[in-house]
Amino acid sequence: MNRPRSQQIVYWSLVILTLLTLSAPTFVVLGASFTSGNIIQFPPDGFSLKWYAAIIGEQNLRDAFGRSLIVATICVLVSLPTGTLAGIALSKFRIRGANAIQIYLLLPFTIPLIGSGIGLMLAFGDAGILGNLWPIGIATAVINLPFMIWAVSSSAVGLDPDLELAAQSCGAGPVQTFFSVTLPAVAPGVITGSLLMFILSLNEFLVSLLLVDARIVTLPVQIYNSIRSIITPDLAAVSVVFIVVAMLAIAALDKLVGLEIFLKSK
Amino acid sequence: MNTHSIPAVSASNVEMQFPGLLAVKDANFELDNGRFLTILGPSGSGKTTLLRMIAGFLKPTRGEIFIKGKEVSAVAPNKRSVGMVFQKLALFPHMTAAQNVAFPLKMRRFDAKKIPARVSEFLNLVRLDGLEDRRMNELSGGQQQRVAIARALVFEPDLLLLDEPLAALDRKLREEMQLEFRRIQKELGVTTINVTHDQREALVVSDQIIVMDHGEIQQDASPTQMYRTPHNPFVANFIGVTNLFVGQLAAVSGEAVDVTIGALTLSGILRSSPETAVLGAQVRCAVRAEQIRISAALDALGELDAAFQGTVKDVIFEGERLLYELSIPELGDDPVRIFHHDQNDFATHDVGETVHIGWMNRDMHIFVAP
Ligand SMILES: Nc1ncnc2c1ncn2[C@@H]1O[C@H](COP(=O)(O)OP(=O)(O)O)[C@@H](O)[C@H]1O
Ligand SMILES: [Mg+2]
């Protein structure tokens, strides 16, 4: 690219400004987590790992983290088959009531989570299953399912319908065709969607708050409980743990399907 | 029953009605074992639809299709012994060349121990040795064609279907692959139905050609028959470059007929059925561009049956031949197109020059307008 120098300066300033704005919260919380003082602050007061030691030592946090992992796993187990099938069906067939489905897919942006949360709380309460962890996993799957469906259908639109016909002319029945041709073709979407669901479920606060009781608090709720008393640097350390989990997920994504595919998927 | 008399494929009154569109109308044909049939027609004429009904991906709305004498409407595509090469190939992108070729063998429950040998035998047949571990995006267009044909043939189907797989290739590679398909087909003796809109390909590779237009079979004949005795103006025009003149039937004696075109009376061969040949009927007269001779001197055309004088409007150099466009007022307003091959005579006639042209009566095909 041969742009005039002045244009290049403007261009690069914009890029750097954007990167700084996007990453600033991460750097601030990262810095704050390494403070050696007792107040959460940035720039940090000295350097130490004592707040990391503190969160590892804290039984409540560890348990809450474990429960959040269970919830996120259940969420993926529920949304992976349903979201995959729905995503493929949505892009492959002209379905009656497609409009209603489109509206459902916009729900995460139109209905406030507090609304869905209260609805789920009432439903689960009636069913008498509140107080268990698995309904929370199902709840986070239900409210975030559109993200899974989007991820899958965006890779399914690129699927050549002849591919499935080719499998049939090779002698594959419907089930064999699905597992040997359709599923591998949408795999990038399935993997992307699953990791997204995992992170969304891990971070889900509001709906969890409505569905947990004191015995089964998840990590975001646990953090909220601590904020209500006093904000200490261990929260920054916990946030960093969240960030690390998310980065691990992205690294896994890159390894499994390549980030280019993820970034290119429309 | 004598098995030789059972055609490999036959269609009887086959019709495909899409909502608001009759894509295939009343198709009837037979194809003998081991033969190479090409379905030729312009884009949208229903070729793919017909092929997909034979493969089993579409159910005819009327009529029956028989494969080896067995009516197949109730047989699912994966239960038919039909290999297919798709227009866009539809190779499995997540598999290597060898895995693509092994796939039909696995699905059709071949003896697992024999699969590797069979796969390399077929990769060898299509000349892809050494590339078995490549993925599809690591192969060239021509190599992908070869994988697709190996995948379609590896399970030794009763029938091979080719849906314009060569259309996307450049001309040189396409002509090379046409001959390659023909070689492989001859080597295995597999009954083949090929679909194309390329008339040259149809003439080169086929034993039998079916020309389609607007969902209807226009003619079903061997390449030479199709070329020499077209059944209607569409076929005459679609195969080769043909000049069409409008006239009226003036005299009929068997196949030989006289027609009047404007003030002229010319003779030709009747290609429509005799019962339609009523005197005074409107006719279309077809003469192929390569069957017209051109010369500056009228004497040189002495042995021809019909001769005219005209003016050169355009000369187009096509490499191995020249295309002349002439204005011949006696024959109507459309330019008359002529191919000229004589090397010594190249560009003898310039634009604006007055020339003489002529043809033999047997080369003018007369069709009664429906
Ligand atoms: N599934 C379908 N539904 C409706 N119309 C179709 C369908 N498939 C093909 N057609 C129409 O049928 C006609 C013939 O199509 P096709 O068989 O693909 O032609 P060709 O292969 O000769 O180009 C076209 O007008 C096409 O638009
Ligand atoms: Mg087609």
PDB file of C-alpha atoms in Angstrom, chain B residues 83-307:
ATOM      1  CA  GLY B  83     -22.217 -42.756  -9.979  1.00  0.00           C
ATOM      2  CA  MET B  84     -22.446 -39.032 -10.510  1.00  0.00           C
ATOM      3  CA  VAL B  85     -20.029 -36.214 -11.244  1.00  0.00           C
ATOM      4  CA  PHE B  86     -21.614 -32.899 -10.283  1.00  0.00           C
ATOM      5  CA  GLN B  87     -21.420 -29.592 -12.110  1.00  0.00           C
ATOM      6  CA  LYS B  88     -19.439 -28.092  -9.212  1.00  0.00           C
ATOM      7  CA  LEU B  89     -17.896 -31.503  -8.451  1.00  0.00           C
ATOM      8  CA  ALA B  90     -19.130 -31.584  -4.813  1.00  0.00           C
ATOM      9  CA  LEU B  91     -15.959 -33.235  -3.553  1.00  0.00           C
ATOM     10  CA  PHE B  92     -15.736 -33.626   0.215  1.00  0.00           C
ATOM     11  CA  PRO B  93     -13.430 -30.788   1.301  1.00  0.00           C
ATOM     12  CA  HIS B  94     -12.480 -32.336   4.642  1.00  0.00           C
ATOM     13  CA  MET B  95     -11.197 -35.521   3.040  1.00  0.00           C
ATOM     14  CA  THR B  96      -8.069 -36.320   1.039  1.00  0.00           C
ATOM     15  CA  ALA B  97      -8.224 -37.530  -2.556  1.00  0.00           C
ATOM     16  CA  ALA B  98      -7.914 -41.133  -1.399  1.00  0.00           C
ATOM     17  CA  GLN B  99     -10.577 -40.679   1.292  1.00  0.00           C
ATOM     18  CA  ASN B 100     -12.968 -39.176  -1.252  1.00  0.00           C
ATOM     19  CA  VAL B 101     -12.489 -42.167  -3.515  1.00  0.00           C
ATOM     20  CA  ALA B 102     -12.755 -44.642  -0.620  1.00  0.00           C
ATOM     21  CA  PHE B 103     -15.994 -43.072   0.643  1.00  0.00           C
ATOM     22  CA  PRO B 104     -18.431 -44.853  -1.722  1.00  0.00           C
ATOM     23  CA  LEU B 105     -16.698 -48.165  -1.013  1.00  0.00           C
ATOM     24  CA  LYS B 106     -17.172 -47.678   2.738  1.00  0.00           C
ATOM     25  CA  MET B 107     -20.780 -46.615   2.342  1.00  0.00           C
ATOM     26  CA  ARG B 108     -21.499 -49.545   0.074  1.00  0.00           C
ATOM     27  CA  ARG B 109     -19.879 -51.955   2.539  1.00  0.00           C
ATOM     28  CA  PHE B 110     -17.042 -53.232   0.447  1.00  0.00           C
ATOM     29  CA  ASP B 111     -14.640 -55.650   2.081  1.00  0.00           C
ATOM     30  CA  ALA B 112     -12.495 -53.234   4.130  1.00  0.00           C
ATOM     31  CA  LYS B 113      -9.321 -55.176   3.354  1.00  0.00           C
ATOM     32  CA  LYS B 114      -9.772 -54.666  -0.367  1.00  0.00           C
ATOM     33  CA  ILE B 115     -10.550 -50.939  -0.227  1.00  0.00           C
ATOM     34  CA  PRO B 116      -6.965 -49.548  -0.354  1.00  0.00           C
ATOM     35  CA  ALA B 117      -6.077 -51.631  -3.404  1.00  0.00           C
ATOM     36  CA  ARG B 118      -9.268 -50.637  -5.177  1.00  0.00           C
ATOM     37  CA  VAL B 119      -8.711 -46.945  -4.370  1.00  0.00           C
ATOM     38  CA  SER B 120      -5.198 -46.939  -5.766  1.00  0.00           C
ATOM     39  CA  GLU B 121      -6.362 -48.876  -8.834  1.00  0.00           C
ATOM     40  CA  PHE B 122      -8.862 -46.102  -9.617  1.00  0.00           C
ATOM     41  CA  LEU B 123      -6.529 -43.231  -8.749  1.00  0.00           C
ATOM     42  CA  ASN B 124      -4.157 -44.876 -11.169  1.00  0.00           C
ATOM     43  CA  LEU B 125      -6.893 -45.116 -13.811  1.00  0.00           C
ATOM     44  CA  VAL B 126      -7.459 -41.362 -13.626  1.00  0.00           C
ATOM     45  CA  ARG B 127      -3.686 -40.751 -13.449  1.00  0.00           C
ATOM     46  CA  LEU B 128      -3.538 -39.291  -9.962  1.00  0.00           C
ATOM     47  CA  ASP B 129      -0.859 -41.564  -8.512  1.00  0.00           C
ATOM     48  CA  GLY B 130       1.161 -39.815  -5.823  1.00  0.00           C
ATOM     49  CA  LEU B 131      -1.560 -37.290  -4.981  1.00  0.00           C
ATOM     50  CA  GLU B 132      -3.692 -39.522  -2.764  1.00  0.00           C
ATOM     51  CA  ASP B 133      -2.995 -37.551   0.426  1.00  0.00           C
ATOM     52  CA  ARG B 134      -3.785 -34.126  -1.004  1.00  0.00           C
ATOM     53  CA  ARG B 135      -6.838 -32.261   0.179  1.00  0.00           C
ATOM     54  CA  MET B 136      -9.204 -30.798  -2.377  1.00  0.00           C
ATOM     55  CA  ASN B 137      -7.843 -27.251  -2.029  1.00  0.00           C
ATOM     56  CA  GLU B 138      -4.373 -28.561  -2.808  1.00  0.00           C
ATOM     57  CA  LEU B 139      -5.417 -29.908  -6.213  1.00  0.00           C
ATOM     58  CA  SER B 140      -5.746 -28.107  -9.552  1.00  0.00           C
ATOM     59  CA  GLY B 141      -9.069 -27.921 -11.409  1.00  0.00           C
ATOM     60  CA  GLY B 142      -8.169 -30.797 -13.709  1.00  0.00           C
ATOM     61  CA  GLN B 143      -6.966 -32.942 -10.806  1.00  0.00           C
ATOM     62  CA  GLN B 144     -10.209 -32.306  -8.929  1.00  0.00           C
ATOM     63  CA  GLN B 145     -12.141 -33.478 -12.006  1.00  0.00           C
ATOM     64  CA  ARG B 146     -10.136 -36.678 -11.880  1.00  0.00           C
ATOM     65  CA  VAL B 147     -10.891 -37.251  -8.192  1.00  0.00           C
ATOM     66  CA  ALA B 148     -14.583 -36.689  -8.904  1.00  0.00           C
ATOM     67  CA  ILE B 149     -14.622 -39.189 -11.742  1.00  0.00           C
ATOM     68  CA  ALA B 150     -12.708 -41.764  -9.690  1.00  0.00           C
ATOM     69  CA  ARG B 151     -15.179 -41.333  -6.817  1.00  0.00           C
ATOM     70  CA  ALA B 152     -18.115 -41.806  -9.192  1.00  0.00           C
ATOM     71  CA  LEU B 153     -16.663 -44.949 -10.796  1.00  0.00           C
ATOM     72  CA  VAL B 154     -14.827 -46.723  -7.978  1.00  0.00           C
ATOM     73  CA  PHE B 155     -17.832 -48.842  -6.950  1.00  0.00           C
ATOM     74  CA  GLU B 156     -18.405 -49.929 -10.557  1.00  0.00           C
ATOM     75  CA  PRO B 157     -21.885 -48.457 -10.949  1.00  0.00           C
ATOM     76  CA  ASP B 158     -24.294 -49.606 -13.640  1.00  0.00           C
ATOM     77  CA  LEU B 159     -24.545 -46.029 -14.817  1.00  0.00           C
ATOM     78  CA  LEU B 160     -22.331 -42.930 -14.771  1.00  0.00           C
ATOM     79  CA  LEU B 161     -23.899 -39.454 -14.847  1.00  0.00           C
ATOM     80  CA  LEU B 162     -21.880 -36.351 -15.747  1.00  0.00           C
ATOM     81  CA  ASP B 163     -23.534 -32.973 -15.184  1.00  0.00           C
ATOM     82  CA  GLU B 164     -21.388 -30.514 -17.147  1.00  0.00           C
ATOM     83  CA  PRO B 165     -18.375 -31.084 -14.901  1.00  0.00           C
ATOM     84  CA  LEU B 166     -16.113 -29.547 -17.546  1.00  0.00           C
ATOM     85  CA  ALA B 167     -18.050 -26.321 -18.038  1.00  0.00           C
ATOM     86  CA  ALA B 168     -15.837 -24.314 -15.679  1.00  0.00           C
ATOM     87  CA  LEU B 169     -12.527 -25.363 -17.255  1.00  0.00           C
ATOM     88  CA  ASP B 170     -10.630 -23.363 -19.843  1.00  0.00           C
ATOM     89  CA  ARG B 171     -10.958 -24.602 -23.393  1.00  0.00           C
ATOM     90  CA  LYS B 172      -7.676 -26.499 -23.690  1.00  0.00           C
ATOM     91  CA  LEU B 173      -8.114 -28.378 -20.420  1.00  0.00           C
ATOM     92  CA  ARG B 174     -11.755 -29.013 -21.248  1.00  0.00           C
ATOM     93  CA  GLU B 175     -10.920 -30.645 -24.561  1.00  0.00           C
ATOM     94  CA  GLU B 176      -8.227 -32.710 -22.880  1.00  0.00           C
ATOM     95  CA  MET B 177     -10.676 -33.876 -20.171  1.00  0.00           C
ATOM     96  CA  GLN B 178     -13.364 -34.672 -22.760  1.00  0.00           C
ATOM     97  CA  LEU B 179     -11.037 -37.150 -24.391  1.00  0.00           C
ATOM     98  CA  GLU B 180      -9.996 -38.398 -20.957  1.00  0.00           C
ATOM     99  CA  PHE B 181     -13.629 -39.102 -20.004  1.00  0.00           C
ATOM    100  CA  ARG B 182     -14.070 -40.920 -23.275  1.00  0.00           C
ATOM    101  CA  ARG B 183     -10.922 -43.009 -22.703  1.00  0.00           C
ATOM    102  CA  ILE B 184     -11.978 -44.006 -19.181  1.00  0.00           C
ATOM    103  CA  GLN B 185     -15.521 -44.756 -20.309  1.00  0.00           C
ATOM    104  CA  LYS B 186     -14.220 -47.012 -23.100  1.00  0.00           C
ATOM    105  CA  GLU B 187     -11.746 -48.692 -20.763  1.00  0.00           C
ATOM    106  CA  LEU B 188     -14.438 -49.574 -18.193  1.00  0.00           C
ATOM    107  CA  GLY B 189     -17.310 -49.936 -20.646  1.00  0.00           C
ATOM    108  CA  VAL B 190     -19.644 -48.124 -18.244  1.00  0.00           C
ATOM    109  CA  THR B 191     -22.932 -46.808 -19.599  1.00  0.00           C
ATOM    110  CA  THR B 192     -22.697 -43.016 -19.404  1.00  0.00           C
ATOM    111  CA  ILE B 193     -25.040 -40.049 -19.619  1.00  0.00           C
ATOM    112  CA  ASN B 194     -23.224 -36.764 -20.079  1.00  0.00           C
ATOM    113  CA  VAL B 195     -24.884 -33.343 -19.961  1.00  0.00           C
ATOM    114  CA  THR B 196     -23.455 -30.356 -21.791  1.00  0.00           C
ATOM    115  CA  HIS B 197     -24.298 -27.192 -23.680  1.00  0.00           C
ATOM    116  CA  ASP B 198     -21.141 -27.554 -25.791  1.00  0.00           C
ATOM    117  CA  GLN B 199     -22.109 -29.003 -29.184  1.00  0.00           C
ATOM    118  CA  ARG B 200     -18.507 -29.754 -30.057  1.00  0.00           C
ATOM    119  CA  GLU B 201     -18.123 -31.894 -26.939  1.00  0.00           C
ATOM    120  CA  ALA B 202     -21.343 -33.740 -27.788  1.00  0.00           C
ATOM    121  CA  LEU B 203     -20.154 -34.550 -31.312  1.00  0.00           C
ATOM    122  CA  VAL B 204     -16.685 -35.608 -30.166  1.00  0.00           C
ATOM    123  CA  VAL B 205     -17.451 -37.932 -27.268  1.00  0.00           C
ATOM    124  CA  SER B 206     -20.900 -39.442 -27.807  1.00  0.00           C
ATOM    125  CA  ASP B 207     -22.422 -42.568 -29.326  1.00  0.00           C
ATOM    126  CA  GLN B 208     -25.848 -41.001 -29.026  1.00  0.00           C
ATOM    127  CA  ILE B 209     -27.031 -37.401 -28.611  1.00  0.00           C
ATOM    128  CA  ILE B 210     -30.294 -36.057 -27.270  1.00  0.00           C
ATOM    129  CA  VAL B 211     -30.907 -32.381 -27.998  1.00  0.00           C
ATOM    130  CA  MET B 212     -33.215 -30.620 -25.542  1.00  0.00           C
ATOM    131  CA  ASP B 213     -34.876 -27.232 -25.626  1.00  0.00           C
ATOM    132  CA  HIS B 214     -37.439 -25.817 -23.213  1.00  0.00           C
ATOM    133  CA  GLY B 215     -37.753 -29.163 -21.457  1.00  0.00           C
ATOM    134  CA  GLU B 216     -38.532 -31.049 -24.653  1.00  0.00           C
ATOM    135  CA  ILE B 217     -36.434 -33.598 -26.493  1.00  0.00           C
ATOM    136  CA  GLN B 218     -35.875 -32.172 -29.981  1.00  0.00           C
ATOM    137  CA  GLN B 219     -33.992 -35.088 -31.480  1.00  0.00           C
ATOM    138  CA  ASP B 220     -32.414 -38.361 -30.380  1.00  0.00           C
ATOM    139  CA  ALA B 221     -29.778 -39.594 -32.823  1.00  0.00           C
ATOM    140  CA  SER B 222     -26.157 -40.529 -33.394  1.00  0.00           C
ATOM    141  CA  PRO B 223     -23.699 -37.617 -33.801  1.00  0.00           C
ATOM    142  CA  THR B 224     -23.429 -38.071 -37.585  1.00  0.00           C
ATOM    143  CA  GLN B 225     -27.192 -38.382 -38.018  1.00  0.00           C
ATOM    144  CA  MET B 226     -27.730 -35.373 -35.815  1.00  0.00           C
ATOM    145  CA  TYR B 227     -25.300 -33.372 -37.909  1.00  0.00           C
ATOM    146  CA  ARG B 228     -26.455 -34.576 -41.307  1.00  0.00           C
ATOM    147  CA  THR B 229     -30.196 -34.828 -40.803  1.00  0.00           C
ATOM    148  CA  PRO B 230     -31.387 -32.381 -38.152  1.00  0.00           C
ATOM    149  CA  HIS B 231     -35.077 -32.822 -37.329  1.00  0.00           C
ATOM    150  CA  ASN B 232     -35.947 -29.186 -36.895  1.00  0.00           C
ATOM    151  CA  PRO B 233     -34.482 -25.704 -37.224  1.00  0.00           C
ATOM    152  CA  PHE B 234     -33.528 -25.628 -33.533  1.00  0.00           C
ATOM    153  CA  VAL B 235     -31.285 -28.679 -33.902  1.00  0.00           C
ATOM    154  CA  ALA B 236     -29.883 -27.405 -37.197  1.00  0.00           C
ATOM    155  CA  ASN B 237     -29.066 -24.107 -35.559  1.00  0.00           C
ATOM    156  CA  PHE B 238     -27.743 -25.499 -32.290  1.00  0.00           C
ATOM    157  CA  ILE B 239     -25.274 -27.930 -33.849  1.00  0.00           C
ATOM    158  CA  GLY B 240     -22.849 -25.987 -35.983  1.00  0.00           C
ATOM    159  CA  VAL B 241     -23.431 -22.520 -37.408  1.00  0.00           C
ATOM    160  CA  THR B 242     -26.466 -22.519 -39.651  1.00  0.00           C
ATOM    161  CA  ASN B 243     -28.135 -19.999 -41.949  1.00  0.00           C
ATOM    162  CA  LEU B 244     -31.934 -20.025 -41.869  1.00  0.00           C
ATOM    163  CA  PHE B 245     -34.139 -18.628 -44.637  1.00  0.00           C
ATOM    164  CA  VAL B 246     -37.923 -18.370 -44.609  1.00  0.00           C
ATOM    165  CA  GLY B 247     -39.811 -19.599 -47.687  1.00  0.00           C
ATOM    166  CA  GLN B 248     -42.825 -21.485 -49.025  1.00  0.00           C
ATOM    167  CA  LEU B 249     -43.203 -25.027 -50.221  1.00  0.00           C
ATOM    168  CA  ALA B 250     -43.570 -25.046 -54.027  1.00  0.00           C
ATOM    169  CA  ALA B 251     -43.194 -28.679 -55.077  1.00  0.00           C
ATOM    170  CA  VAL B 252     -42.790 -32.028 -53.311  1.00  0.00           C
ATOM    171  CA  SER B 253     -41.504 -35.309 -54.724  1.00  0.00           C
ATOM    172  CA  GLY B 254     -40.586 -37.571 -51.830  1.00  0.00           C
ATOM    173  CA  GLU B 255     -37.704 -36.056 -49.870  1.00  0.00           C
ATOM    174  CA  ALA B 256     -36.726 -33.655 -52.641  1.00  0.00           C
ATOM    175  CA  VAL B 257     -38.708 -30.439 -52.427  1.00  0.00           C
ATOM    176  CA  ASP B 258     -38.717 -27.047 -54.098  1.00  0.00           C
ATOM    177  CA  VAL B 259     -39.216 -23.873 -52.122  1.00  0.00           C
ATOM    178  CA  THR B 260     -39.667 -20.256 -53.029  1.00  0.00           C
ATOM    179  CA  ILE B 261     -37.662 -17.701 -51.116  1.00  0.00           C
ATOM    180  CA  GLY B 262     -38.736 -14.234 -52.255  1.00  0.00           C
ATOM    181  CA  ALA B 263     -38.450 -14.370 -56.043  1.00  0.00           C
ATOM    182  CA  LEU B 264     -36.119 -17.404 -56.025  1.00  0.00           C
ATOM    183  CA  THR B 265     -37.000 -21.069 -56.397  1.00  0.00           C
ATOM    184  CA  LEU B 266     -34.513 -23.428 -54.735  1.00  0.00           C
ATOM    185  CA  SER B 267     -34.348 -27.153 -54.071  1.00  0.00           C
ATOM    186  CA  GLY B 268     -33.577 -28.970 -50.855  1.00  0.00           C
ATOM    187  CA  ILE B 269     -34.240 -32.041 -48.720  1.00  0.00           C
ATOM    188  CA  LEU B 270     -37.379 -32.267 -46.596  1.00  0.00           C
ATOM    189  CA  ARG B 271     -36.534 -33.012 -42.932  1.00  0.00           C
ATOM    190  CA  SER B 272     -40.037 -32.707 -41.487  1.00  0.00           C
ATOM    191  CA  SER B 273     -42.527 -35.564 -41.668  1.00  0.00           C
ATOM    192  CA  PRO B 274     -44.046 -35.915 -45.185  1.00  0.00           C
ATOM    193  CA  GLU B 275     -47.656 -35.490 -44.025  1.00  0.00           C
ATOM    194  CA  THR B 276     -46.943 -31.894 -42.971  1.00  0.00           C
ATOM    195  CA  ALA B 277     -45.592 -31.095 -46.442  1.00  0.00           C
ATOM    196  CA  VAL B 278     -48.597 -29.362 -48.005  1.00  0.00           C
ATOM    197  CA  LEU B 279     -47.929 -27.099 -50.959  1.00  0.00           C
ATOM    198  CA  GLY B 280     -47.775 -23.452 -49.965  1.00  0.00           C
ATOM    199  CA  ALA B 281     -46.842 -24.294 -46.354  1.00  0.00           C
ATOM    200  CA  GLN B 282     -44.386 -21.958 -44.703  1.00  0.00           C
ATOM    201  CA  VAL B 283     -40.921 -23.505 -44.382  1.00  0.00           C
ATOM    202  CA  ARG B 284     -37.557 -22.716 -42.863  1.00  0.00           C
ATOM    203  CA  CYS B 285     -34.534 -23.602 -44.951  1.00  0.00           C
ATOM    204  CA  ALA B 286     -31.229 -24.333 -43.210  1.00  0.00           C
ATOM    205  CA  VAL B 287     -27.776 -24.342 -44.789  1.00  0.00           C
ATOM    206  CA  ARG B 288     -24.675 -24.835 -42.652  1.00  0.00           C
ATOM    207  CA  ALA B 289     -21.960 -22.194 -42.782  1.00  0.00           C
ATOM    208  CA  GLU B 290     -19.339 -24.811 -43.656  1.00  0.00           C
ATOM    209  CA  GLN B 291     -21.381 -26.178 -46.576  1.00  0.00           C
ATOM    210  CA  ILE B 292     -21.416 -22.919 -48.500  1.00  0.00           C
ATOM    211  CA  ARG B 293     -18.575 -22.252 -50.952  1.00  0.00           C
ATOM    212  CA  ILE B 294     -17.317 -18.764 -51.649  1.00  0.00           C
ATOM    213  CA  SER B 295     -15.354 -17.470 -54.648  1.00  0.00           C
ATOM    214  CA  ALA B 296     -14.575 -14.254 -56.481  1.00  0.00           C
ATOM    215  CA  ALA B 297     -15.372 -15.866 -59.841  1.00  0.00           C
ATOM    216  CA  LEU B 298     -18.713 -17.465 -60.638  1.00  0.00           C
ATOM    217  CA  ASP B 299     -17.003 -20.159 -62.814  1.00  0.00           C
ATOM    218  CA  ALA B 300     -15.313 -21.685 -59.773  1.00  0.00           C
ATOM    219  CA  LEU B 301     -18.757 -22.611 -58.412  1.00  0.00           C
ATOM    220  CA  GLY B 302     -19.821 -24.340 -61.622  1.00  0.00           C
ATOM    221  CA  GLU B 303     -20.569 -27.764 -60.086  1.00  0.00           C
ATOM    222  CA  LEU B 304     -22.831 -26.308 -57.334  1.00  0.00           C
ATOM    223  CA  ASP B 305     -26.618 -26.446 -57.591  1.00  0.00           C
ATOM    224  CA  ALA B 306     -27.401 -22.955 -56.345  1.00  0.00           C
ATOM    225  CA  ALA B 307     -25.310 -19.803 -56.721  1.00  0.00           C
TER     226      ALA B 307
END
